[in-house]
Coordinates of C-alpha atoms in Angstrom, one line a residue:
M3 CA -46.6 -101.1 -69.4
I4 CA -46.0 -97.4 -69.0
Q5 CA -46.4 -96.9 -72.8
I6 CA -49.7 -98.8 -72.8
T7 CA -51.1 -96.7 -70.0
I8 CA -50.1 -93.4 -71.8
T9 CA -51.8 -94.7 -74.9
W10 CA -55.1 -95.5 -73.1
I11 CA -55.0 -92.1 -71.4
G12 CA -54.5 -90.4 -74.7
L13 CA -57.5 -92.3 -76.2
L14 CA -59.6 -91.5 -73.3
M15 CA -58.9 -87.8 -73.6
L16 CA -59.6 -87.9 -77.3
W17 CA -63.0 -89.6 -76.7
C18 CA -63.9 -87.0 -74.1
I19 CA -63.0 -84.2 -76.5
C20 CA -65.0 -85.8 -79.3
T21 CA -68.0 -86.4 -77.1
G22 CA -68.0 -82.8 -75.9
M23 CA -67.9 -81.6 -79.5
A24 CA -70.8 -83.9 -80.4
E25 CA -72.9 -82.5 -77.5
E26 CA -72.1 -79.0 -78.5
G27 CA -73.0 -79.7 -82.1
E28 CA -76.0 -81.9 -81.3
Y29 CA -79.3 -80.9 -83.0
M30 CA -81.7 -79.9 -80.3
K31 CA -85.3 -79.6 -81.5
Y32 CA -86.3 -77.3 -78.7
K33 CA -83.8 -74.7 -80.0
D34 CA -85.2 -74.8 -83.5
R35 CA -87.9 -72.2 -84.0
S36 CA -89.1 -73.9 -87.2
Q37 CA -90.3 -76.9 -85.1
P38 CA -93.9 -76.9 -83.8
V39 CA -94.2 -75.7 -80.2
A40 CA -95.4 -79.1 -79.1
I41 CA -92.3 -80.8 -80.5
R42 CA -90.1 -78.3 -78.9
V43 CA -91.8 -78.7 -75.5
Q44 CA -91.5 -82.5 -75.6
D45 CA -87.9 -82.4 -76.7
L46 CA -86.9 -80.1 -73.9
L47 CA -88.9 -82.0 -71.3
S48 CA -87.1 -85.2 -72.3
R49 CA -83.8 -83.6 -71.5
M50 CA -84.7 -82.1 -68.1
T51 CA -84.0 -83.5 -64.6
L52 CA -86.5 -83.5 -61.8
E53 CA -84.5 -80.6 -60.2
E54 CA -84.8 -78.6 -63.4
K55 CA -88.5 -79.3 -63.8
I56 CA -89.4 -78.2 -60.3
G57 CA -87.3 -75.1 -60.7
Q58 CA -89.5 -74.1 -63.6
M59 CA -92.6 -74.3 -61.4
V60 CA -91.2 -71.7 -59.0
Q61 CA -91.8 -67.9 -59.2
I62 CA -90.0 -65.7 -56.7
D63 CA -89.9 -61.9 -56.0
R64 CA -86.8 -60.0 -57.3
I65 CA -85.9 -59.1 -53.7
A66 CA -85.1 -62.7 -53.0
A67 CA -83.2 -63.3 -56.3
T68 CA -79.7 -63.1 -57.7
P69 CA -78.4 -64.3 -61.0
D70 CA -76.6 -67.1 -59.1
I71 CA -79.9 -68.2 -57.5
M72 CA -81.6 -68.2 -60.9
Q73 CA -78.9 -70.5 -62.2
K74 CA -78.5 -72.7 -59.1
Y75 CA -82.2 -73.5 -58.6
H76 CA -83.3 -73.3 -62.3
I77 CA -85.9 -70.7 -61.2
G78 CA -88.6 -70.5 -63.9
S79 CA -90.0 -67.0 -63.1
L80 CA -89.5 -63.8 -61.3
L81 CA -92.0 -61.1 -60.3
S82 CA -92.1 -57.6 -58.9
G83 CA -94.8 -57.4 -56.2
G84 CA -96.4 -54.0 -55.6
G85 CA -93.7 -51.4 -55.1
S86 CA -90.9 -53.9 -55.8
S87 CA -88.6 -51.9 -58.2
P88 CA -84.9 -51.9 -58.9
L89 CA -84.5 -48.5 -57.3
P90 CA -86.6 -45.4 -56.5
Q91 CA -87.9 -43.6 -59.6
A92 CA -86.2 -46.2 -61.8
T93 CA -86.2 -45.5 -65.5
A94 CA -87.2 -48.0 -68.2
T95 CA -83.5 -48.5 -68.8
D96 CA -83.0 -49.4 -65.2
W97 CA -85.7 -52.0 -65.3
V98 CA -84.4 -53.5 -68.5
N99 CA -80.9 -53.8 -67.1
M100 CA -82.3 -55.4 -63.9
V101 CA -84.4 -58.0 -65.8
N102 CA -81.6 -58.9 -68.1
G103 CA -79.2 -59.3 -65.2
F104 CA -81.4 -62.0 -63.7
Q105 CA -82.1 -63.5 -67.2
K106 CA -78.4 -64.0 -67.7
G107 CA -78.4 -66.2 -64.7
S108 CA -81.1 -68.4 -66.1
L109 CA -79.4 -68.6 -69.5
A110 CA -76.3 -69.9 -67.8
T111 CA -78.1 -73.1 -66.8
R112 CA -77.3 -76.4 -68.5
L113 CA -80.3 -76.1 -70.9
G114 CA -80.4 -72.3 -71.1
I115 CA -84.2 -72.1 -70.3
P116 CA -85.1 -68.4 -70.0
M117 CA -87.1 -67.2 -67.0
I118 CA -90.3 -65.2 -67.4
Y119 CA -90.7 -62.0 -65.5
G120 CA -94.1 -60.9 -64.3
I121 CA -95.6 -57.7 -62.9
D122 CA -98.9 -56.4 -61.7
A123 CA -99.7 -54.0 -64.6
V124 CA -103.3 -53.7 -63.7
H125 CA -104.0 -50.2 -64.9
G126 CA -101.0 -49.4 -67.0
N127 CA -97.5 -50.4 -66.0
N128 CA -98.4 -49.0 -62.6
N129 CA -95.3 -50.0 -60.6
V130 CA -93.1 -47.9 -62.8
F131 CA -92.2 -44.2 -62.4
N132 CA -93.7 -42.0 -65.1
A133 CA -95.7 -44.8 -66.7
T134 CA -99.2 -43.9 -68.0
I135 CA -101.7 -44.7 -65.4
F136 CA -105.1 -45.7 -66.9
P137 CA -108.4 -45.7 -65.0
H138 CA -108.9 -48.7 -62.8
N139 CA -111.2 -51.4 -64.1
V140 CA -114.4 -50.1 -62.5
G141 CA -114.1 -46.9 -64.5
L142 CA -113.4 -48.8 -67.7
G143 CA -116.5 -50.8 -67.1
A144 CA -118.4 -47.5 -67.1
T145 CA -117.3 -46.9 -70.6
R146 CA -119.0 -50.0 -72.0
D147 CA -116.3 -49.8 -74.7
P148 CA -114.5 -53.1 -75.4
E149 CA -112.6 -51.5 -78.3
L150 CA -111.2 -48.8 -76.0
V151 CA -110.2 -51.4 -73.5
R152 CA -108.4 -53.4 -76.2
R153 CA -106.4 -50.3 -77.2
I154 CA -105.5 -49.8 -73.5
G155 CA -104.3 -53.4 -73.4
A156 CA -102.0 -52.8 -76.4
A157 CA -100.6 -49.5 -74.9
T158 CA -100.1 -51.2 -71.5
A159 CA -98.2 -54.1 -73.2
L160 CA -95.9 -51.6 -74.9
E161 CA -95.1 -49.9 -71.6
V162 CA -94.5 -53.2 -69.9
R163 CA -92.2 -54.4 -72.7
A164 CA -90.5 -51.0 -72.4
T165 CA -89.2 -52.1 -69.0
G166 CA -88.0 -55.5 -70.3
I167 CA -90.9 -57.5 -68.9
P168 CA -93.0 -60.0 -70.9
Y169 CA -95.7 -61.0 -68.5
A170 CA -98.5 -58.9 -66.9
F171 CA -100.8 -60.2 -64.1
A172 CA -103.9 -58.7 -65.8
P173 CA -106.8 -58.5 -66.3
C174 CA -108.7 -59.0 -63.1
I175 CA -112.1 -60.4 -64.3
A176 CA -113.8 -60.7 -61.0
V177 CA -117.5 -60.0 -60.9
C178 CA -117.8 -57.8 -57.8
R179 CA -121.1 -58.4 -56.2
D180 CA -120.5 -56.3 -53.0
P181 CA -118.8 -52.9 -53.0
R182 CA -117.6 -53.5 -49.4
W183 CA -114.9 -55.7 -51.0
G184 CA -111.5 -53.9 -51.0
R185 CA -110.7 -55.1 -54.6
C186 CA -114.0 -54.0 -56.1
Y187 CA -112.4 -51.3 -58.2
E188 CA -110.4 -54.1 -59.9
S189 CA -113.7 -55.5 -61.2
Y190 CA -115.2 -54.1 -64.4
S191 CA -118.8 -54.6 -63.2
E192 CA -121.4 -56.5 -61.1
D193 CA -122.8 -57.7 -64.4
P194 CA -120.9 -60.7 -65.8
K195 CA -121.9 -59.6 -69.4
V196 CA -120.0 -56.4 -69.0
V197 CA -117.0 -58.2 -67.6
Q198 CA -117.1 -60.7 -70.5
E199 CA -117.0 -57.8 -73.0
M200 CA -114.1 -56.2 -71.3
T201 CA -112.0 -59.3 -71.6
D202 CA -111.1 -57.8 -75.0
I203 CA -108.2 -56.2 -73.1
I204 CA -106.6 -59.6 -73.5
L205 CA -106.5 -59.1 -77.3
G206 CA -104.7 -55.8 -76.7
L207 CA -102.2 -57.3 -74.2
Q208 CA -101.4 -60.4 -76.1
G209 CA -102.4 -59.4 -79.7
E210 CA -105.3 -60.3 -81.9
I211 CA -105.7 -64.1 -82.0
P212 CA -105.6 -65.4 -85.6
N213 CA -108.7 -66.9 -87.2
G214 CA -108.9 -70.7 -86.8
T215 CA -106.7 -70.8 -83.7
R216 CA -107.6 -73.8 -81.5
K217 CA -109.7 -72.9 -78.5
G218 CA -107.8 -72.7 -75.2
V219 CA -104.3 -72.5 -76.7
P220 CA -102.3 -69.5 -75.4
Y221 CA -101.3 -66.8 -77.9
V222 CA -98.8 -63.9 -77.9
A223 CA -98.4 -62.0 -81.1
G224 CA -94.8 -60.7 -80.8
K225 CA -92.3 -58.6 -79.0
N226 CA -94.7 -55.7 -78.5
N227 CA -97.2 -57.9 -76.6
V228 CA -97.1 -59.6 -73.3
V229 CA -98.4 -62.8 -71.7
A230 CA -101.7 -62.0 -70.0
C231 CA -103.2 -63.5 -66.8
A232 CA -107.0 -63.8 -66.1
K233 CA -107.5 -63.6 -62.4
H234 CA -108.6 -64.6 -59.7
F235 CA -110.1 -68.0 -60.5
V236 CA -112.9 -68.1 -59.5
G237 CA -115.6 -66.3 -57.5
D238 CA -113.4 -63.8 -55.8
G239 CA -116.0 -61.0 -56.2
G240 CA -118.7 -63.0 -54.4
T241 CA -117.4 -63.4 -50.9
T242 CA -119.8 -63.0 -47.9
E243 CA -120.1 -59.3 -47.0
G244 CA -117.3 -58.5 -49.5
I245 CA -114.6 -59.7 -47.1
N246 CA -111.3 -60.2 -49.0
E247 CA -109.9 -63.7 -49.3
S248 CA -113.1 -65.1 -47.7
N249 CA -115.8 -67.6 -48.6
T250 CA -118.1 -67.3 -51.6
V251 CA -121.3 -69.1 -50.8
I252 CA -123.2 -69.9 -53.9
D253 CA -124.5 -73.0 -55.7
T254 CA -122.9 -74.4 -58.8
H255 CA -125.4 -72.7 -61.1
G256 CA -124.7 -69.4 -59.5
L257 CA -120.9 -69.9 -59.8
L258 CA -121.1 -70.9 -63.4
S259 CA -123.6 -68.2 -64.5
I260 CA -122.2 -65.2 -62.5
H261 CA -118.5 -65.7 -61.9
M262 CA -117.3 -68.1 -64.5
P263 CA -118.5 -66.5 -67.8
P264 CA -115.5 -64.1 -68.1
Y265 CA -113.2 -67.1 -68.0
Y266 CA -115.0 -68.7 -70.9
D267 CA -114.3 -65.6 -73.0
S268 CA -110.7 -65.3 -71.7
V269 CA -109.9 -68.9 -72.7
I270 CA -111.4 -68.4 -76.2
K271 CA -109.4 -65.2 -76.6
G272 CA -106.1 -67.1 -76.0
V273 CA -105.2 -66.0 -72.5
S274 CA -101.9 -67.6 -71.6
T275 CA -102.2 -67.9 -67.8
V276 CA -104.8 -68.0 -65.1
M277 CA -104.2 -67.0 -61.5
V278 CA -106.0 -68.8 -58.7
S279 CA -108.0 -66.9 -56.0
Y280 CA -107.3 -66.7 -52.3
T281 CA -111.0 -67.3 -51.7
S282 CA -113.0 -70.4 -51.0
W283 CA -116.1 -71.7 -52.7
N284 CA -118.5 -73.1 -50.2
N285 CA -115.6 -73.5 -47.7
K286 CA -113.3 -75.3 -50.2
K287 CA -110.0 -73.3 -50.7
M288 CA -109.7 -72.5 -54.4
H289 CA -105.9 -73.2 -54.3
S290 CA -106.7 -76.9 -53.6
N291 CA -109.9 -77.2 -55.7
R292 CA -109.0 -79.9 -58.2
D293 CA -112.6 -80.1 -59.5
L294 CA -112.5 -76.5 -60.7
I295 CA -108.8 -76.1 -61.7
S296 CA -108.1 -79.4 -63.4
T297 CA -111.5 -80.8 -64.2
F298 CA -113.3 -77.7 -65.2
L299 CA -110.7 -75.1 -66.3
K300 CA -108.2 -77.5 -67.9
D301 CA -110.5 -80.3 -69.1
T302 CA -113.9 -78.8 -69.7
L303 CA -112.8 -75.3 -70.9
N304 CA -109.7 -76.9 -72.6
F305 CA -107.4 -74.3 -71.2
K306 CA -103.8 -75.1 -72.4
G307 CA -101.8 -72.3 -70.7
F308 CA -100.5 -72.5 -67.2
V309 CA -102.2 -71.9 -63.9
I310 CA -100.3 -69.8 -61.3
S311 CA -101.0 -69.4 -57.6
D312 CA -101.4 -66.0 -56.0
W313 CA -98.7 -64.5 -53.7
E314 CA -98.1 -67.2 -51.0
G315 CA -101.5 -68.5 -52.0
I316 CA -100.8 -72.2 -51.3
D317 CA -99.8 -71.2 -47.7
R318 CA -103.4 -70.1 -47.1
I319 CA -104.8 -73.5 -47.8
T320 CA -104.3 -74.2 -44.1
S321 CA -105.4 -72.1 -41.1
P322 CA -103.2 -70.6 -39.8
P323 CA -101.3 -70.1 -43.1
H324 CA -98.2 -72.2 -43.6
S325 CA -99.1 -74.5 -40.6
N326 CA -98.8 -77.7 -42.7
Y327 CA -96.8 -76.6 -45.7
T328 CA -96.0 -80.0 -47.1
Y329 CA -99.7 -80.7 -47.3
S330 CA -100.3 -77.4 -49.0
V331 CA -97.7 -78.1 -51.6
E332 CA -99.2 -81.5 -52.3
A333 CA -102.8 -80.3 -52.4
S334 CA -102.1 -77.4 -54.7
I335 CA -100.0 -79.3 -57.2
L336 CA -102.5 -82.1 -57.3
A337 CA -105.3 -79.6 -57.8
G338 CA -103.6 -78.4 -61.0
I339 CA -101.5 -75.4 -60.1
D340 CA -98.5 -75.3 -62.4
M341 CA -96.5 -72.4 -61.2
V342 CA -96.3 -71.4 -57.6
M343 CA -95.7 -67.8 -56.4
V344 CA -93.4 -68.4 -53.4
P345 CA -91.9 -64.9 -53.3
V346 CA -89.2 -65.5 -50.6
K347 CA -89.1 -69.1 -49.1
F348 CA -88.6 -70.9 -52.4
S349 CA -86.1 -73.5 -51.1
E350 CA -88.6 -74.9 -48.7
F351 CA -91.1 -75.3 -51.6
I352 CA -88.5 -77.0 -53.8
D353 CA -87.4 -79.4 -51.1
D354 CA -91.0 -80.4 -50.2
L355 CA -92.1 -80.8 -53.8
T356 CA -89.0 -82.8 -54.6
N357 CA -89.6 -85.2 -51.7
L358 CA -93.3 -85.6 -52.6
V359 CA -92.4 -86.6 -56.2
K360 CA -89.6 -88.9 -55.1
N361 CA -91.9 -90.6 -52.6
K362 CA -94.7 -90.9 -55.3
Y363 CA -97.2 -88.7 -53.5
I364 CA -97.3 -86.6 -56.6
P365 CA -96.9 -88.5 -59.9
M366 CA -94.3 -87.5 -62.5
D367 CA -96.9 -86.9 -65.2
R368 CA -98.4 -84.1 -63.0
I369 CA -95.0 -82.4 -63.0
D370 CA -94.5 -83.0 -66.7
D371 CA -98.0 -81.5 -67.4
A372 CA -97.2 -78.4 -65.3
V373 CA -93.7 -77.8 -66.8
G374 CA -95.0 -78.5 -70.3
R375 CA -97.6 -75.8 -69.9
I376 CA -95.0 -73.3 -68.6
L377 CA -92.6 -74.1 -71.4
Q378 CA -95.3 -73.8 -74.0
V379 CA -96.1 -70.2 -72.8
K380 CA -92.4 -69.4 -72.9
F381 CA -92.1 -70.7 -76.5
I382 CA -95.2 -69.0 -77.8
S383 CA -94.1 -65.7 -76.2
G384 CA -90.8 -65.8 -78.0
L385 CA -88.7 -66.0 -74.9
F386 CA -86.4 -68.7 -76.3
E387 CA -85.6 -66.5 -79.4
N388 CA -85.4 -63.2 -77.6
P389 CA -84.6 -63.9 -73.9
L390 CA -82.8 -60.6 -73.3
A391 CA -84.8 -57.4 -73.6
D392 CA -83.3 -54.5 -75.6
F393 CA -83.8 -50.8 -75.3
S394 CA -85.8 -50.2 -78.4
L395 CA -89.1 -49.6 -76.6
V396 CA -87.9 -47.5 -73.6
N397 CA -89.5 -44.4 -75.1
E398 CA -92.9 -46.1 -75.1
L399 CA -93.1 -45.6 -71.3
G400 CA -95.5 -42.7 -70.6
K401 CA -95.5 -41.4 -74.1
Q402 CA -98.0 -38.7 -75.1
E403 CA -100.0 -41.0 -77.4
H404 CA -100.7 -43.3 -74.4
R405 CA -101.5 -40.3 -72.2
N406 CA -104.0 -39.1 -74.8
L407 CA -105.6 -42.6 -74.7
A408 CA -105.8 -42.5 -71.0
R409 CA -107.5 -39.1 -71.1
E410 CA -110.0 -40.5 -73.6
A411 CA -110.7 -43.4 -71.2
V412 CA -111.2 -41.0 -68.3
R413 CA -113.8 -38.9 -70.1
K414 CA -115.7 -41.9 -71.3
S415 CA -115.7 -43.5 -67.8
V416 CA -117.0 -40.5 -65.8
V417 CA -120.6 -40.9 -64.9
L418 CA -123.0 -37.9 -64.4
L419 CA -125.4 -38.8 -61.6
K420 CA -127.0 -35.4 -61.0
N421 CA -127.1 -32.2 -63.0
G422 CA -128.8 -29.3 -61.3
K423 CA -131.4 -28.9 -58.5
S424 CA -134.0 -29.5 -61.3
A425 CA -133.9 -30.8 -64.8
D426 CA -134.7 -27.3 -66.0
D427 CA -131.7 -25.8 -64.4
P428 CA -128.6 -27.8 -65.2
L429 CA -125.2 -26.8 -63.9
L430 CA -123.1 -28.7 -66.4
P431 CA -121.4 -28.0 -68.6
L432 CA -119.6 -25.4 -66.7
P433 CA -118.8 -22.0 -68.3
K434 CA -115.1 -21.6 -69.0
Y435 CA -115.1 -17.8 -68.6
V436 CA -116.3 -16.4 -65.3
P437 CA -114.5 -14.0 -63.0
R438 CA -113.7 -16.4 -60.2
I439 CA -114.2 -20.1 -59.4
L440 CA -113.3 -22.3 -56.4
V441 CA -111.6 -25.7 -56.5
A442 CA -111.8 -27.5 -53.2
G443 CA -111.3 -30.9 -51.6
S444 CA -108.5 -33.2 -50.6
H445 CA -108.6 -35.0 -53.9
A446 CA -108.4 -32.0 -56.2
D447 CA -104.7 -31.7 -56.2
N448 CA -103.4 -35.1 -55.2
L449 CA -102.2 -37.4 -58.0
G450 CA -101.8 -40.3 -55.7
Y451 CA -105.4 -40.2 -54.5
Q452 CA -106.5 -39.8 -58.2
C453 CA -104.6 -43.0 -59.2
G454 CA -105.7 -45.2 -56.2
G455 CA -104.0 -48.4 -55.1
W456 CA -101.6 -50.4 -57.2
T457 CA -99.8 -47.3 -58.2
I458 CA -96.0 -47.1 -57.6
N459 CA -96.5 -48.8 -54.2
W460 CA -98.8 -51.7 -53.4
Q461 CA -101.1 -49.4 -51.4
G462 CA -100.7 -46.4 -53.6
F463 CA -99.4 -43.0 -52.4
S464 CA -100.4 -39.5 -51.5
G465 CA -99.1 -36.3 -53.2
N466 CA -97.8 -35.3 -56.6
N467 CA -94.1 -36.3 -56.5
N468 CA -94.1 -40.1 -57.0
T469 CA -94.9 -40.2 -60.7
A470 CA -96.0 -38.0 -63.7
G471 CA -99.5 -36.9 -64.4
T472 CA -102.1 -34.0 -64.3
T473 CA -104.2 -33.4 -61.2
I474 CA -107.8 -32.2 -61.6
R475 CA -106.9 -28.9 -60.1
S476 CA -104.2 -28.4 -62.8
A477 CA -106.6 -29.6 -65.4
V478 CA -109.2 -27.0 -64.3
S479 CA -106.6 -24.2 -64.6
S480 CA -105.8 -25.4 -68.1
A481 CA -109.4 -25.7 -69.2
V482 CA -110.7 -22.3 -68.3
L483 CA -110.2 -19.3 -70.5
P484 CA -107.8 -16.5 -69.7
G485 CA -109.2 -14.0 -67.2
T486 CA -110.9 -16.7 -65.1
E487 CA -109.3 -16.9 -61.7
V488 CA -109.0 -20.3 -60.2
V489 CA -108.8 -20.4 -56.4
Y490 CA -107.8 -23.6 -54.6
L491 CA -108.8 -24.2 -51.0
E492 CA -108.3 -27.8 -49.8
N493 CA -110.6 -27.5 -46.8
P494 CA -112.4 -24.1 -46.8
D495 CA -114.9 -23.0 -44.1
S496 CA -118.3 -21.6 -45.1
D497 CA -117.2 -18.0 -44.5
D498 CA -114.3 -18.4 -47.0
V499 CA -116.7 -19.5 -49.6
K500 CA -119.4 -16.9 -48.9
S501 CA -116.9 -14.1 -49.1
G502 CA -115.1 -15.4 -52.2
N503 CA -117.6 -14.2 -54.9
F504 CA -117.2 -17.5 -56.7
A505 CA -119.4 -18.2 -59.7
Y506 CA -119.3 -21.9 -58.9
A507 CA -117.2 -24.5 -57.1
I508 CA -115.7 -27.8 -58.1
V509 CA -115.4 -30.1 -55.0
V510 CA -113.2 -33.2 -55.4
V511 CA -113.5 -35.7 -52.5
G512 CA -113.6 -39.4 -52.1
E513 CA -111.6 -42.4 -50.8
H514 CA -107.9 -42.6 -49.9
P515 CA -105.9 -45.3 -51.8
Y516 CA -106.0 -48.9 -50.7
T517 CA -105.6 -52.4 -52.0
E518 CA -106.9 -55.9 -51.1
S519 CA -107.9 -56.4 -47.4
F520 CA -106.9 -52.8 -46.5
G521 CA -109.8 -51.6 -48.6
D522 CA -112.5 -53.8 -47.0
S523 CA -115.1 -51.4 -45.6
K524 CA -118.4 -52.0 -43.7
N525 CA -119.5 -48.4 -43.9
L526 CA -118.2 -47.1 -47.3
T527 CA -118.0 -43.5 -46.1
M528 CA -115.9 -40.9 -47.9
A529 CA -112.6 -39.8 -46.3
D530 CA -112.6 -36.8 -44.0
P531 CA -112.8 -33.9 -44.4
G532 CA -114.9 -34.7 -47.5
P533 CA -118.4 -34.3 -45.9
N534 CA -117.5 -31.0 -44.3
V535 CA -116.1 -29.7 -47.5
I536 CA -119.3 -30.6 -49.3
N537 CA -121.5 -28.9 -46.6
N538 CA -119.3 -25.8 -46.4
V539 CA -119.0 -25.2 -50.1
C540 CA -122.2 -26.5 -51.6
G541 CA -124.2 -24.7 -48.9
A542 CA -122.8 -21.4 -50.0
V543 CA -122.3 -21.6 -53.8
K544 CA -123.4 -23.6 -56.8
C545 CA -121.2 -26.7 -56.8
V546 CA -120.4 -29.9 -58.7
V547 CA -119.0 -32.7 -56.5
V548 CA -116.5 -35.0 -58.2
L549 CA -116.2 -38.3 -56.4
I550 CA -112.8 -40.1 -56.6
S551 CA -113.5 -43.6 -55.4
G552 CA -113.1 -47.3 -56.3
R553 CA -116.8 -48.0 -55.8
P554 CA -120.1 -46.4 -54.8
I555 CA -119.8 -44.7 -51.4
V556 CA -122.4 -43.1 -49.1
I557 CA -123.6 -40.0 -50.8
Q558 CA -127.4 -39.8 -50.1
P559 CA -127.1 -37.5 -47.0
Y560 CA -125.5 -34.8 -49.2
M561 CA -127.7 -35.1 -52.3
S562 CA -130.0 -32.2 -51.5
T563 CA -127.0 -29.9 -51.0
I564 CA -125.2 -30.8 -54.2
D565 CA -126.1 -29.2 -57.5
A566 CA -124.3 -31.7 -59.7
L567 CA -122.7 -35.0 -58.9
V568 CA -120.0 -36.8 -60.9
A569 CA -118.5 -40.3 -60.3
A570 CA -115.0 -40.2 -61.6
W571 CA -113.9 -43.5 -60.1
L572 CA -110.1 -43.8 -59.9
P573 CA -109.2 -42.0 -63.1
G574 CA -105.4 -42.3 -63.0
S575 CA -102.7 -39.9 -64.2
E576 CA -104.7 -37.9 -66.7
G577 CA -107.0 -35.5 -64.9
Q578 CA -107.9 -33.6 -68.0
G579 CA -110.3 -36.3 -68.9
V580 CA -112.5 -35.1 -66.0
T581 CA -112.4 -31.5 -67.1
D582 CA -113.1 -32.5 -70.7
V583 CA -116.6 -33.4 -69.7
L584 CA -117.1 -30.9 -66.8
F585 CA -116.5 -28.0 -69.3
G586 CA -118.4 -29.5 -72.2
D587 CA -115.6 -30.2 -74.6
Y588 CA -117.1 -33.7 -74.7
G589 CA -120.5 -34.9 -73.5
F590 CA -120.9 -37.3 -70.6
T591 CA -121.4 -40.9 -71.9
G592 CA -120.4 -43.1 -68.9
K593 CA -123.0 -45.6 -67.4
L594 CA -122.8 -47.0 -63.9
P595 CA -121.1 -50.4 -63.9
R596 CA -122.4 -51.0 -60.4
T597 CA -125.6 -50.3 -58.5
W598 CA -125.3 -47.2 -56.3
F599 CA -127.0 -48.0 -53.0
K600 CA -128.9 -45.7 -50.7
T601 CA -127.5 -47.1 -47.5
V602 CA -125.0 -49.9 -46.7
D603 CA -127.8 -51.8 -45.0
Q604 CA -129.0 -52.7 -48.4
L605 CA -125.9 -54.6 -49.4
P606 CA -125.3 -56.8 -51.2
M607 CA -127.7 -55.5 -53.9
N608 CA -127.3 -56.1 -57.6
I609 CA -129.3 -55.6 -60.7
G610 CA -132.0 -58.3 -60.9
D611 CA -132.4 -58.7 -57.1
S612 CA -135.9 -58.9 -55.7
N613 CA -135.2 -56.2 -53.2
Y614 CA -133.7 -53.8 -55.7
D615 CA -134.2 -50.2 -54.5
P616 CA -131.0 -48.2 -55.4
L617 CA -130.2 -44.6 -55.2
F618 CA -129.0 -44.9 -58.8
P619 CA -129.6 -48.1 -60.7
F620 CA -127.0 -50.1 -62.7
G621 CA -126.6 -48.6 -66.1
F622 CA -127.7 -45.1 -65.0
G623 CA -125.9 -42.1 -66.4
L624 CA -127.0 -38.7 -67.5
S625 CA -125.7 -37.1 -70.7
T626 CA -124.8 -33.6 -71.7
K627 CA -124.3 -32.0 -75.1
T628 CA -120.9 -30.8 -76.2
E629 CA -120.8 -27.1 -75.6
V630 CA -118.9 -24.3 -77.4
A631 CA -116.6 -22.7 -74.8
K632 CA -118.4 -19.9 -73.0

């Protein structure tokens, strides 16, 4: 009897060993890169448990993650919110090591599904120390140059990949209809046609889509490109009085003709993901709008990538936020959201969604659709073949070629609004050789102000120590010829100016950095002491005022005092682009992407309105000739 028992134990052990060897050697289609993506997706889906599927639908912030959490909960995605970095002034190598550390946790799961890491690279890889900071979108809209924007997309993709990250939450393709909105600088224009043209940035971020590619299918060309994200679907730029995360009141025709067209182009250009807006359309929260997400975006536009929520976006379905979270989970998933950004409280989301599926409130085919879309993007982006980033691109971060491109973008984005007290007496271009010039204003020597929000920190920064770049003051000093003395006075009084014997002055003033609701403004006035600086300087000497702002701001009261006026928007890290046109190395070519109002009482006011009476109309922009240095 003992002998028989031993024999059976031996056979059982042999069977277990053989079975394990069979599983290890089993052919898995999803691991075979020669198989079509659709086959790989279906094979992997068929092997996944509900727990593994729901994990793929979760995106959390790195501050809430560990490799063990990635493995235990099968987390599908990580992100860095604004300012969320591995350590202060982290290098590209630091970023790669951090991302790979989390990725190893994901690869240790039963099926080895890699996570996808996302970041808000909205004007360059702007969270990262020493990255190239390109002009914000409002400035790029002023260039009217889709080819330039495509090149910026490609450079941004390289700098994002340099940090080991394959996913950028860009571009924002909002059509901002009211500059009081705190995110207006993230919009290329008030005109949907301009925004449509600028969606060419997707072709730079993801790579040129091959001819004959099926409409709506996500596309990423290779390891030098990133997954892009068109946001925020839809109507975020049309809220009442420009209040962030508020209600867009407009009929269906208006929504489809003003706010939707950039999504048509983005889908055609193979954008891989779409982010849903915090806003409502006619009081219906977008995060629960099944008609627009599932029926229109996925079915009518045939979008085959995945739809992602905004940061805690599903919480805002209810008022107050998170007051009925189970309902919010159900409503958002049934509406068609595939991946949910739950930066910290992910276990609550996982538990609620699991119970909703097990109790048949959410059908399994909705889960399979969501996970299938997520896996498809991971396959087409090459994550399964190259889940761990290497260090081959670390030198792409902030490289001179990209800074030269950013400088080009700045000079093409700057708009000349006034040049001289009369057309016969232009001030620009400025002479490079004079005995003495004045540079004044709080924004002349402040890289943080120059870059604006979404730079290093969520709300941006003040000063010159948080990243690399060239301020306008430094650029002026580099642009003038030897023998010209450049005097910098941040806030001079009129006596200082009158006694200074200055040939002319460059006054740089504007807005302080902001993002999202912190930027909502009812009065759109420039930051103090800007008005006093303009009055003190321009009342005493010929002056050009350079505005650093994310939108048109109140300027009419000072127009008679100002000799020349330049809108430089939020130019980013390369201030030489401003001096390139001030001193005539290049001519001004930028055109207003937005209507410039006389008073805020006129708002909202956009091109084509019956009450259109602007200070400077949409498309306005004076030009200058290229001058030989004087």
